[in-house]
Short mmCIF file of C-alpha atoms and ligand atoms in Angstrom, two decimals:
data_model
loop_
_atom_site.label_atom_id
_atom_site.label_comp_id
_atom_site.label_asym_id
_atom_site.label_seq_id
_atom_site.Cartn_x
_atom_site.Cartn_y
_atom_site.Cartn_z
CA MET A 1 17.24 -14.46 -20.84
CA PRO A 2 15.73 -12.65 -17.70
CA THR A 3 12.19 -13.47 -16.62
CA THR A 4 9.84 -10.60 -15.46
CA ALA A 5 7.96 -9.82 -12.36
CA SER A 6 5.04 -7.42 -11.85
CA ALA A 7 5.87 -4.52 -9.45
CA MET A 8 4.67 -1.27 -7.97
CA ALA A 9 7.11 1.44 -9.16
CA ALA A 10 7.70 5.34 -8.74
CA PHE A 11 8.01 7.02 -12.05
CA ALA A 12 9.22 10.41 -10.79
CA ALA A 13 9.71 11.83 -7.20
CA ASP A 14 6.45 13.59 -7.36
CA GLN A 15 4.35 11.01 -9.25
CA PRO A 16 2.06 8.31 -7.52
CA ILE A 17 3.29 5.00 -7.48
CA GLY A 18 1.64 2.66 -10.18
CA PRO A 19 1.98 -0.89 -11.78
CA HIS A 20 5.03 -1.73 -13.71
CA THR A 21 7.20 -4.70 -15.04
CA ILE A 22 10.68 -5.47 -13.84
CA PRO A 23 13.27 -7.97 -15.03
CA ARG A 24 14.46 -10.71 -12.52
CA ARG A 25 17.53 -12.83 -13.51
CA ASP A 26 17.15 -16.38 -14.07
CA VAL A 27 18.17 -18.65 -11.22
CA GLY A 28 21.95 -19.14 -11.10
CA PRO A 29 23.85 -22.03 -9.28
CA THR A 30 23.94 -20.21 -5.91
CA ASP A 31 20.49 -18.46 -6.21
CA VAL A 32 17.06 -18.76 -4.65
CA ALA A 33 13.86 -17.82 -6.41
CA ILE A 34 11.41 -16.31 -4.13
CA GLU A 35 7.53 -15.52 -4.75
CA ILE A 36 6.96 -12.54 -2.59
CA GLN A 37 3.99 -12.74 -0.34
CA PHE A 38 4.43 -9.75 2.09
CA CYS A 39 6.53 -6.53 1.94
CA GLY A 40 6.80 -4.21 4.98
CA ILE A 41 6.92 -0.44 4.10
CA CYS A 42 9.94 1.48 5.68
CA HIS A 43 10.27 5.07 5.81
CA SER A 44 13.30 4.73 3.89
CA ASP A 45 11.22 3.58 1.04
CA ILE A 46 9.72 7.10 0.96
CA HIS A 47 12.89 9.00 1.36
CA PHE A 48 14.40 7.05 -1.49
CA LEU A 49 11.34 7.09 -4.09
CA ARG A 50 10.89 10.84 -3.51
CA GLY A 51 14.76 11.50 -4.26
CA GLU A 52 15.21 12.90 -0.68
CA TRP A 53 18.56 11.21 -0.45
CA GLY A 54 19.74 12.33 -3.87
CA PRO A 55 18.57 11.86 -7.49
CA ILE A 56 17.64 8.26 -8.38
CA PRO A 57 17.05 6.53 -11.71
CA TYR A 58 13.25 6.02 -12.27
CA PRO A 59 11.15 3.97 -12.63
CA ALA A 60 12.23 2.77 -9.14
CA VAL A 61 10.98 -0.20 -7.04
CA ALA A 62 11.36 -0.07 -3.14
CA GLY A 63 10.88 -2.64 -0.34
CA HIS A 64 13.26 -4.29 1.86
CA GLU A 65 11.22 -6.16 4.30
CA ILE A 66 10.37 -9.19 2.20
CA ILE A 67 8.74 -12.48 3.14
CA GLY A 68 8.14 -15.31 0.59
CA ARG A 69 8.28 -18.69 -0.52
CA VAL A 70 11.00 -20.33 -2.30
CA THR A 71 9.92 -21.50 -5.79
CA ALA A 72 13.30 -22.56 -7.25
CA VAL A 73 16.93 -23.12 -6.12
CA GLY A 74 20.15 -23.25 -8.11
CA SER A 75 22.12 -26.62 -8.39
CA ASP A 76 24.78 -25.44 -5.61
CA VAL A 77 22.24 -24.11 -2.99
CA SER A 78 22.45 -25.87 0.30
CA LYS A 79 20.82 -23.48 2.77
CA HIS A 80 17.30 -23.35 1.31
CA LYS A 81 14.77 -25.50 -0.55
CA VAL A 82 11.63 -25.02 -2.67
CA GLY A 83 8.72 -24.40 -0.24
CA ASP A 84 10.61 -22.78 2.39
CA THR A 85 9.31 -19.40 3.99
CA VAL A 86 12.16 -17.08 3.81
CA GLY A 87 12.95 -13.37 4.34
CA VAL A 88 15.22 -10.96 2.44
CA GLY A 89 16.26 -7.80 4.22
CA CYS A 90 18.34 -4.48 2.93
CA LEU A 91 21.01 -6.42 1.32
CA VAL A 92 21.44 -8.84 -1.58
CA ASP A 93 25.00 -9.07 -2.02
CA SER A 94 28.50 -7.62 -0.84
CA CYS A 95 32.08 -7.93 -1.93
CA ARG A 96 32.55 -10.75 0.63
CA THR A 97 36.37 -10.05 0.87
CA CYS A 98 36.68 -6.67 2.70
CA PRO A 99 37.48 -6.56 6.69
CA SER A 100 33.81 -5.72 7.19
CA CYS A 101 32.42 -8.72 5.09
CA GLN A 102 35.03 -10.95 6.87
CA GLU A 103 33.64 -9.92 10.23
CA ASP A 104 30.01 -10.61 9.03
CA LEU A 105 29.20 -7.01 8.83
CA GLU A 106 28.24 -6.77 5.22
CA ASN A 107 26.21 -3.69 5.98
CA TYR A 108 29.73 -1.84 6.57
CA CYS A 109 31.10 -3.34 3.34
CA THR A 110 34.01 -0.94 2.50
CA THR A 111 33.58 -1.44 -1.28
CA GLY A 112 29.87 -1.13 -0.92
CA SER A 113 27.13 -3.93 -0.41
CA THR A 114 24.33 -4.25 -3.15
CA GLY A 115 21.10 -2.74 -1.68
CA THR A 116 17.80 -4.81 -2.27
CA TYR A 117 16.91 -1.66 -3.77
CA MET A 118 19.16 1.54 -4.42
CA GLY A 119 21.92 -0.85 -5.45
CA GLU A 120 23.35 -1.66 -8.83
CA ASP A 121 22.32 -5.29 -10.32
CA LYS A 122 25.67 -7.09 -10.74
CA HIS A 123 23.98 -9.59 -12.92
CA LEU A 124 21.47 -7.59 -15.24
CA GLY A 125 22.95 -4.26 -14.92
CA GLY A 126 21.10 -1.15 -14.11
CA PRO A 127 19.33 -0.48 -10.71
CA THR A 128 18.27 -3.45 -8.33
CA TYR A 129 14.40 -3.41 -7.78
CA GLY A 130 12.77 -4.16 -4.28
CA GLY A 131 10.21 -6.04 -2.67
CA TYR A 132 7.08 -4.01 -3.91
CA SER A 133 7.09 -6.87 -6.58
CA SER A 134 5.67 -10.30 -6.89
CA ALA A 135 9.14 -12.19 -7.15
CA ILE A 136 12.92 -11.83 -6.49
CA VAL A 137 15.95 -13.81 -7.21
CA VAL A 138 18.69 -13.61 -4.38
CA ASP A 139 21.95 -15.28 -3.67
CA GLU A 140 21.35 -17.73 -0.99
CA ASP A 141 23.94 -16.10 1.36
CA PHE A 142 21.76 -13.20 1.78
CA VAL A 143 18.21 -15.08 2.25
CA LEU A 144 17.27 -15.69 5.71
CA ARG A 145 15.41 -18.48 7.58
CA VAL A 146 11.97 -17.43 9.14
CA PRO A 147 11.12 -19.20 12.48
CA ALA A 148 8.08 -21.41 11.76
CA ASN A 149 6.07 -20.04 14.96
CA LEU A 150 6.11 -16.54 13.58
CA ASP A 151 3.10 -15.11 11.49
CA PRO A 152 4.75 -14.44 8.05
CA ALA A 153 3.19 -11.06 7.31
CA ALA A 154 4.09 -9.74 10.88
CA THR A 155 7.63 -11.00 10.49
CA ALA A 156 8.21 -9.00 7.08
CA PRO A 157 9.17 -5.81 9.19
CA LEU A 158 11.84 -7.54 11.09
CA LEU A 159 13.86 -7.69 8.21
CA CYS A 160 14.76 -3.87 8.30
CA ALA A 161 12.84 -2.42 11.35
CA GLY A 162 13.82 -5.33 13.43
CA ILE A 163 17.67 -5.65 12.60
CA THR A 164 17.95 -1.87 12.45
CA THR A 165 17.15 -1.67 16.20
CA TYR A 166 18.34 -5.13 17.30
CA SER A 167 21.88 -4.45 16.15
CA PRO A 168 22.54 -1.22 18.14
CA LEU A 169 20.75 -2.63 21.26
CA ARG A 170 23.19 -5.43 21.00
CA HIS A 171 26.28 -3.42 20.10
CA TRP A 172 25.98 -1.04 22.92
CA GLY A 173 25.17 -4.00 25.20
CA VAL A 174 21.71 -3.26 26.33
CA GLY A 175 20.51 -5.64 28.86
CA LYS A 176 18.56 -5.82 32.19
CA ASP A 177 20.49 -3.15 34.06
CA SER A 178 20.07 -0.85 31.13
CA VAL A 179 17.63 2.39 31.15
CA VAL A 180 16.74 2.55 27.35
CA GLY A 181 15.09 5.59 25.68
CA VAL A 182 13.24 4.86 22.42
CA VAL A 183 12.70 8.08 20.43
CA GLY A 184 9.87 8.09 17.65
CA LEU A 185 7.17 5.35 17.79
CA GLY A 186 7.00 4.27 14.31
CA GLY A 187 7.97 1.06 12.49
CA LEU A 188 11.45 1.10 13.99
CA GLY A 189 10.49 2.51 17.24
CA HIS A 190 8.00 -0.01 18.09
CA MET A 191 10.21 -2.78 17.19
CA GLY A 192 13.11 -1.00 19.30
CA VAL A 193 10.68 -1.16 22.19
CA LYS A 194 9.81 -4.90 21.99
CA LEU A 195 13.37 -5.87 21.55
CA ALA A 196 14.74 -3.77 24.29
CA VAL A 197 11.97 -5.19 26.62
CA ALA A 198 12.74 -8.77 25.70
CA MET A 199 16.55 -8.03 26.57
CA GLY A 200 15.26 -7.14 29.98
CA ALA A 201 15.78 -3.24 29.79
CA HIS A 202 13.87 -0.63 31.55
CA VAL A 203 12.40 1.13 28.42
CA VAL A 204 10.78 4.74 28.08
CA VAL A 205 9.45 5.85 24.87
CA PHE A 206 9.64 9.50 23.82
CA THR A 207 6.65 10.45 21.45
CA THR A 208 5.34 13.39 19.80
CA SER A 209 1.98 11.75 19.40
CA PRO A 210 -0.35 11.81 22.40
CA SER A 211 -2.41 9.12 20.75
CA LYS A 212 0.41 6.61 21.06
CA VAL A 213 0.97 6.82 24.88
CA GLU A 214 -1.36 3.81 25.78
CA ASP A 215 0.01 1.78 22.76
CA ALA A 216 3.43 2.38 23.87
CA LYS A 217 2.65 0.70 27.19
CA ALA A 218 0.77 -2.12 25.58
CA LEU A 219 3.83 -2.76 23.53
CA GLY A 220 5.85 -3.09 26.85
CA ALA A 221 7.24 0.28 27.39
CA HIS A 222 7.47 1.09 31.32
CA GLU A 223 7.29 4.70 30.88
CA VAL A 224 6.13 7.14 28.08
CA VAL A 225 7.19 10.77 27.61
CA LEU A 226 5.62 13.36 25.37
CA SER A 227 8.83 14.98 23.87
CA THR A 228 6.80 18.05 23.18
CA ASN A 229 6.41 18.83 26.88
CA GLU A 230 9.36 20.72 28.04
CA GLU A 231 8.89 19.99 31.66
CA ALA A 232 8.42 16.40 31.09
CA MET A 233 11.70 16.46 29.19
CA ASN A 234 13.61 18.37 31.77
CA ALA A 235 12.50 15.68 34.23
CA GLN A 236 14.67 12.91 32.03
CA ALA A 237 17.83 14.53 32.78
CA ALA A 238 21.01 12.20 33.14
CA ARG A 239 18.93 9.10 33.63
CA PHE A 240 19.55 7.07 30.40
CA ASP A 241 22.24 4.53 29.49
CA PHE A 242 21.26 4.30 25.93
CA ILE A 243 18.86 6.16 23.56
CA LEU A 244 17.80 4.68 20.00
CA ASN A 245 16.60 7.75 18.03
CA THR A 246 14.37 6.61 15.09
CA VAL A 247 12.85 9.77 14.09
CA ALA A 248 12.53 10.40 10.52
CA ALA A 249 12.61 14.32 10.61
CA PRO A 250 15.07 16.97 11.86
CA HIS A 251 14.76 17.92 15.49
CA SER A 252 16.89 19.36 18.32
CA LEU A 253 19.11 16.61 19.86
CA ASP A 254 19.91 18.62 22.91
CA PRO A 255 17.06 17.79 25.39
CA LEU A 256 17.90 13.86 24.29
CA VAL A 257 21.59 14.30 25.01
CA ALA A 258 20.83 16.00 28.38
CA ALA A 259 18.66 12.94 29.29
CA LEU A 260 21.83 10.54 29.03
CA LYS A 261 23.83 9.75 31.95
CA ARG A 262 27.61 10.31 32.10
CA ASP A 263 29.10 8.19 29.49
CA GLY A 264 25.65 7.32 27.83
CA THR A 265 25.12 7.09 24.09
CA MET A 266 22.40 8.13 21.82
CA VAL A 267 22.37 6.19 18.54
CA LEU A 268 20.70 7.85 15.47
CA VAL A 269 19.13 5.44 13.10
CA GLY A 270 16.57 7.82 11.54
CA VAL A 271 17.96 9.54 8.24
CA PRO A 272 16.01 12.72 7.83
CA ALA A 273 16.22 14.31 4.34
CA GLU A 274 17.58 17.55 5.99
CA PRO A 275 20.11 17.62 8.92
CA HIS A 276 19.30 18.05 12.53
CA PRO A 277 20.11 21.44 14.11
CA SER A 278 23.85 21.14 15.22
CA PRO A 279 23.85 19.73 18.71
CA SER A 280 25.35 22.03 21.45
CA VAL A 281 29.00 20.73 22.76
CA MET A 282 28.40 21.59 26.30
CA PRO A 283 26.05 18.86 27.05
CA LEU A 284 28.20 16.39 25.29
CA ILE A 285 31.61 17.29 27.31
CA PHE A 286 29.86 17.61 30.62
CA GLY A 287 29.09 13.88 31.05
CA ARG A 288 31.22 12.42 28.21
CA ARG A 289 28.32 11.52 26.24
CA THR A 290 28.30 10.19 22.80
CA ILE A 291 26.12 10.60 19.64
CA ALA A 292 26.61 7.71 17.32
CA GLY A 293 25.07 6.04 14.15
CA SER A 294 24.09 2.55 13.02
CA LEU A 295 23.15 1.09 9.78
CA ILE A 296 20.94 -2.06 9.57
CA GLY A 297 22.78 -5.18 10.47
CA GLY A 298 24.98 -7.92 8.83
CA ILE A 299 23.34 -11.17 7.60
CA LYS A 300 24.58 -13.30 10.63
CA GLU A 301 23.05 -10.78 12.99
CA THR A 302 19.91 -10.59 11.24
CA GLN A 303 19.49 -14.32 11.43
CA GLU A 304 20.38 -14.22 15.05
CA MET A 305 17.49 -11.34 15.56
CA LEU A 306 15.19 -13.54 13.69
CA ASP A 307 15.81 -16.56 15.88
CA PHE A 308 15.73 -14.27 18.88
CA CYS A 309 12.25 -13.04 17.74
CA GLY A 310 11.29 -16.82 17.20
CA GLU A 311 12.26 -17.74 20.76
CA HIS A 312 10.51 -14.63 22.36
CA GLY A 313 7.48 -14.77 20.06
CA ILE A 314 8.18 -11.10 18.91
CA THR A 315 6.87 -9.69 15.47
CA ALA A 316 5.77 -6.31 14.41
CA GLN A 317 2.22 -4.55 14.86
CA ILE A 318 0.86 -4.49 11.32
CA GLU A 319 -1.79 -3.12 9.03
CA LYS A 320 -1.96 -5.10 5.87
CA ILE A 321 -2.65 -3.18 2.53
CA LYS A 322 -3.04 -4.15 -1.04
CA PRO A 323 -0.47 -2.97 -3.57
CA ASP A 324 -2.79 -0.18 -4.62
CA GLY A 325 -2.81 1.21 -1.15
CA ILE A 326 0.82 2.08 -1.15
CA ASN A 327 0.53 5.83 -2.06
CA GLU A 328 -1.86 6.47 0.86
CA ALA A 329 0.20 4.35 3.35
CA HIS A 330 3.16 6.56 2.40
CA GLU A 331 1.04 9.73 2.91
CA ARG A 332 -0.27 8.50 6.21
CA MET A 333 3.40 7.61 7.50
CA LEU A 334 4.44 11.29 6.82
CA LYS A 335 1.88 12.22 9.23
CA SER A 336 3.32 9.70 11.93
CA ASP A 337 -0.13 8.06 11.35
CA VAL A 338 1.14 4.28 11.24
CA LYS A 339 0.40 1.64 13.92
CA TYR A 340 3.14 0.49 13.30
CA ARG A 341 4.04 -0.77 10.15
CA PHE A 342 2.22 -1.20 6.85
CA VAL A 343 2.78 -4.55 5.10
CA ILE A 344 1.65 -5.10 1.45
CA GLU A 345 0.11 -8.18 0.60
CA MET A 346 1.42 -9.06 -2.76
N1 NAP B 1 19.83 3.40 10.09
C1 NAP B 1 19.24 2.63 9.39
O1 NAP B 1 19.76 1.39 8.87
C2 NAP B 1 17.89 2.66 8.91
C3 NAP B 1 17.16 1.61 8.70
C4 NAP B 1 15.62 1.82 8.36
C5 NAP B 1 15.10 3.03 8.35
N2 NAP B 1 16.00 4.13 8.81
C6 NAP B 1 15.34 5.52 8.87
O2 NAP B 1 14.61 5.55 10.05
C7 NAP B 1 13.71 6.55 10.17
C8 NAP B 1 12.53 6.02 10.66
O3 NAP B 1 11.92 4.96 9.81
P1 NAP B 1 10.51 4.33 10.22
O4 NAP B 1 10.30 3.32 9.11
O5 NAP B 1 10.61 3.80 11.56
O6 NAP B 1 9.59 5.57 10.01
P2 NAP B 1 8.06 5.69 10.64
O7 NAP B 1 7.39 4.36 10.72
O8 NAP B 1 7.56 6.68 9.68
O9 NAP B 1 8.29 6.22 12.14
C9 NAP B 1 8.88 7.50 12.28
C10 NAP B 1 8.51 8.21 13.60
O10 NAP B 1 9.16 9.31 13.79
C11 NAP B 1 8.37 10.27 14.69
N3 NAP B 1 8.40 11.47 13.97
C12 NAP B 1 8.37 12.71 14.74
N4 NAP B 1 8.30 13.67 13.89
C13 NAP B 1 8.00 13.33 12.66
C14 NAP B 1 8.20 13.84 11.46
N5 NAP B 1 8.03 15.33 11.36
N6 NAP B 1 7.86 13.08 10.27
C15 NAP B 1 8.02 11.79 10.43
N7 NAP B 1 8.18 11.18 11.66
C16 NAP B 1 8.22 11.91 12.68
C17 NAP B 1 7.04 9.77 14.73
O11 NAP B 1 6.88 8.84 15.81
P3 NAP B 1 5.95 9.80 17.15
O12 NAP B 1 4.71 10.00 16.49
O13 NAP B 1 6.11 8.64 18.23
O14 NAP B 1 6.66 11.07 17.46
C18 NAP B 1 7.07 8.56 13.52
O15 NAP B 1 6.10 7.60 13.89
C19 NAP B 1 13.83 6.95 8.68
O16 NAP B 1 14.44 8.21 8.47
C20 NAP B 1 14.36 5.73 7.95
O17 NAP B 1 14.87 6.20 6.65
C21 NAP B 1 17.35 3.87 9.02
ZN1 ZN B 2 14.30 0.05 5.98
ZN1 ZN B 3 32.79 -5.97 1.63
#
């Protein structure tokens, strides 16, 4: 007999989000029941709820930057206990046996991991429902420990924006000798800046918003470039080891590829609803440059990222909202008007 939770759901792609009741499973032997306190708003929530990545079943509940308190644990649970503050990110399960899962890369599970939303509920059937809700039940292996020194609300965005930027920075070996560009100063971008700075890199922000120039510096960026200024972009040619591109809308990649050094890599983490214009081949082959992609991160690396943030005192810059403010927050994010993550206080 499943229990229920209150949630904020989309009922159609073009309808406002409103209250709804969703099922949550009973606590099984390896499960952790969590009362959700905070949930960050990721731009992926908007793409998903509006059907921009393909049709979805409605009502749909987004949210994968979850912080909450453990209210019950199953008989076999050893990693978490009642009262703990814990996190849940983009994944709630995976096959656990494929080569990627064996290498702690559940995010690349070849049979398909289970998304916190946008997944299929293995226990109750039907879609998984995300963190825009009062409670969730998750297998203990997919529940993260939260460093005690971090503010819980401002930690929520680390569960997606944090790991999605941390993972490629680590994979491509960013460190103190790296010159790193971060494109788009939104939820992901501002975490990318903080993390790359903490890793010791020289960090340059590319933004389309003049109003964010001073903020970027306050976040730790060493330089800021207005990407709409062609002259300023030309001056960036061949100077970056690594560029993290977080922009949520189609744009020409060519000026950014031209900004890479020989053998430099630009990683795309933004997933616009429409494709980017095709990149030109010339700037890629002259300079052996790479355009790559990266998807969130595995559970082990997510814990490593949270611990890193605990050690360095890193959290997100947030604007707290109540559940009835979700629609307005989504609209503001579409105008790049977010400084720098909305977090719903449940
Ligand atoms: N790969 C993954 O695993 C993964 C994980 C999470 C999210 N994502 C994707 O990453 C993208 C960014 O997510 P986010 O939560 O950081 O989004 P966000 O907070 O809305 O920030 C996106 C930023 O992109 C820039 N931008 C430029 N032109 C834009 C336009 N026309 N519309 C919207 N933004 C524009 C803006 O920065 P400036 O004002 O500085 O120009 C904006 O703040 C989304 O597509 C999301 O789905 C991917
Ligand atoms: Zn996300
Ligand atoms: Zn797998």
